[in-house]
Short mmCIF file of C-alpha atoms in Angstrom, two decimals:
data_model
loop_
_atom_site.label_atom_id
_atom_site.label_comp_id
_atom_site.label_asym_id
_atom_site.label_seq_id
_atom_site.Cartn_x
_atom_site.Cartn_y
_atom_site.Cartn_z
CA UNK E 1 115.78 -40.60 35.24
CA UNK E 2 114.72 -43.86 34.01
CA UNK E 3 112.64 -44.48 37.61
CA UNK E 4 111.04 -41.27 37.22
CA UNK E 5 109.32 -41.43 33.96
CA UNK E 6 108.52 -45.22 34.79
CA UNK E 7 106.84 -44.05 38.86
CA UNK E 8 104.83 -41.08 35.52
CA UNK E 9 104.24 -43.25 32.42
CA UNK E 10 101.89 -45.35 35.16
CA UNK E 11 101.23 -43.13 36.76
CA UNK E 12 98.89 -42.11 33.78
CA UNK E 13 97.94 -45.17 33.15
CA UNK E 14 96.39 -45.28 36.10
CA UNK E 15 94.80 -42.61 36.07
CA UNK E 16 93.54 -43.48 33.07
CA UNK E 17 91.44 -46.80 33.85
CA UNK E 18 89.88 -44.75 36.48
CA UNK E 19 88.71 -42.11 34.44
CA UNK E 20 87.37 -44.78 31.43
CA UNK E 21 85.84 -46.43 34.27
CA UNK E 22 84.63 -44.01 35.61
CA UNK E 23 83.12 -42.74 32.70
CA UNK E 24 81.28 -46.19 31.37
CA UNK E 25 80.04 -47.19 34.77
CA UNK E 26 78.22 -43.43 34.66
CA UNK E 27 76.59 -44.40 31.25
CA UNK E 28 76.01 -48.23 32.11
CA UNK E 29 74.39 -46.39 35.47
CA UNK E 30 72.17 -44.19 32.95
CA UNK E 31 71.00 -45.98 31.43
CA UNK E 32 70.43 -49.22 33.51
CA UNK E 33 68.01 -46.69 35.19
CA UNK E 34 66.08 -45.84 32.15
CA UNK E 35 65.61 -49.26 31.35
CA UNK E 36 63.90 -49.99 34.65
CA UNK E 37 62.13 -46.47 34.49
CA UNK E 38 60.93 -48.00 31.06
CA UNK E 39 59.58 -50.55 32.82
CA UNK E 40 55.63 -50.50 32.91
CA UNK E 41 53.86 -49.99 36.00
CA UNK E 42 52.00 -53.62 36.19
CA UNK E 43 53.94 -56.61 36.33
CA UNK E 44 54.18 -58.63 33.78
CA UNK E 45 57.36 -57.27 31.24
CA UNK E 46 59.78 -59.23 31.44
CA UNK E 47 63.29 -58.08 33.47
CA UNK E 48 65.47 -60.75 32.07
CA UNK E 49 67.54 -57.36 29.48
CA UNK E 50 67.45 -56.47 32.13
CA UNK E 51 68.70 -58.49 34.52
CA UNK E 52 71.63 -60.35 31.71
CA UNK E 53 72.11 -56.57 31.26
CA UNK E 54 74.21 -56.13 35.42
CA UNK E 55 74.80 -59.48 35.18
CA UNK E 56 76.72 -58.30 31.61
CA UNK E 57 79.16 -55.80 33.50
CA UNK E 58 79.25 -57.01 36.45
CA UNK E 59 82.72 -57.38 36.71
CA UNK E 60 84.12 -54.27 35.57
CA UNK E 61 81.50 -52.79 38.06
CA UNK E 62 83.40 -54.84 40.95
CA UNK E 63 86.31 -53.09 40.12
CA UNK E 64 84.96 -49.95 40.77
CA UNK E 65 81.69 -49.74 42.81
CA UNK E 66 81.48 -50.66 46.77
CA UNK E 67 81.27 -54.54 47.41
CA UNK E 68 78.18 -53.75 49.97
CA UNK E 69 75.72 -50.79 46.67
CA UNK E 70 76.30 -54.19 44.22
CA UNK E 71 74.90 -56.45 46.94
CA UNK E 72 71.55 -53.63 47.56
CA UNK E 73 71.34 -53.40 44.16
CA UNK E 74 71.58 -56.76 43.11
CA UNK E 75 69.35 -58.23 45.55
CA UNK E 76 66.44 -55.69 44.55
CA UNK E 77 67.04 -57.16 41.31
CA UNK E 78 66.33 -60.48 42.37
CA UNK E 79 63.04 -58.81 44.28
CA UNK E 80 61.89 -57.61 41.22
CA UNK E 81 63.15 -60.40 39.23
CA UNK E 82 60.33 -62.36 41.71
CA UNK E 83 57.63 -60.16 42.03
CA UNK E 84 57.59 -59.94 38.04
CA UNK E 85 57.76 -63.69 37.43
CA UNK E 86 54.68 -64.28 41.24
CA UNK E 87 52.93 -61.14 39.69
CA UNK E 88 53.15 -59.44 42.75
CA UNK E 89 51.89 -56.12 41.42
CA UNK E 90 52.65 -54.27 45.02
CA UNK E 91 56.16 -56.22 45.17
CA UNK E 92 56.68 -55.78 41.48
CA UNK E 93 55.69 -51.73 42.29
CA UNK E 94 58.50 -51.32 45.42
CA UNK E 95 60.81 -54.36 44.38
CA UNK E 96 61.53 -51.42 41.02
CA UNK E 97 61.42 -48.46 43.19
CA UNK E 98 64.09 -50.20 44.93
CA UNK E 99 65.61 -50.90 41.76
CA UNK E 100 65.81 -47.60 41.25
CA UNK E 101 67.56 -45.63 44.13
CA UNK E 102 70.32 -48.32 44.33
CA UNK E 103 70.91 -47.88 41.35
CA UNK E 104 70.61 -43.21 41.38
CA UNK E 105 73.16 -44.50 45.15
CA UNK E 106 75.99 -46.06 42.90
CA UNK E 107 75.66 -44.08 40.07
CA UNK E 108 75.77 -41.02 42.56
CA UNK E 109 78.57 -42.01 44.37
CA UNK E 110 80.32 -42.41 41.09
CA UNK E 111 80.70 -37.58 40.63
CA UNK E 112 83.25 -36.71 41.24
CA UNK E 113 82.28 -34.70 43.32
CA UNK E 114 83.28 -33.19 47.45
CA UNK E 115 80.99 -35.66 49.66
CA UNK E 116 82.51 -38.93 47.12
CA UNK E 117 86.35 -37.98 48.08
CA UNK E 118 86.27 -37.38 51.44
#
């Protein structure tokens, strides 16, 4: 009987961790999308706050999300930062769009849908 209770408690703990992490990550990706969408259309604004936000939460994101998706998002963020510092309008617009796409994809993957489970 003791083994059953311990197993139930462990299962409940894991489920609480997964659901709370997924809920937090959904909110995090929503805030990140809002920050990227709020960036000006031309370079000149600072992307440092966005950069700090991403790298400050990366350890938590690594626990739940696929490493390859994280790499795609980081690559897009690096492109955005470089285009902003180089003041390259075309690259900035492309990198901003790519970053929004990658964040939206990660947010979609967290949604509790059948296609994400299978």
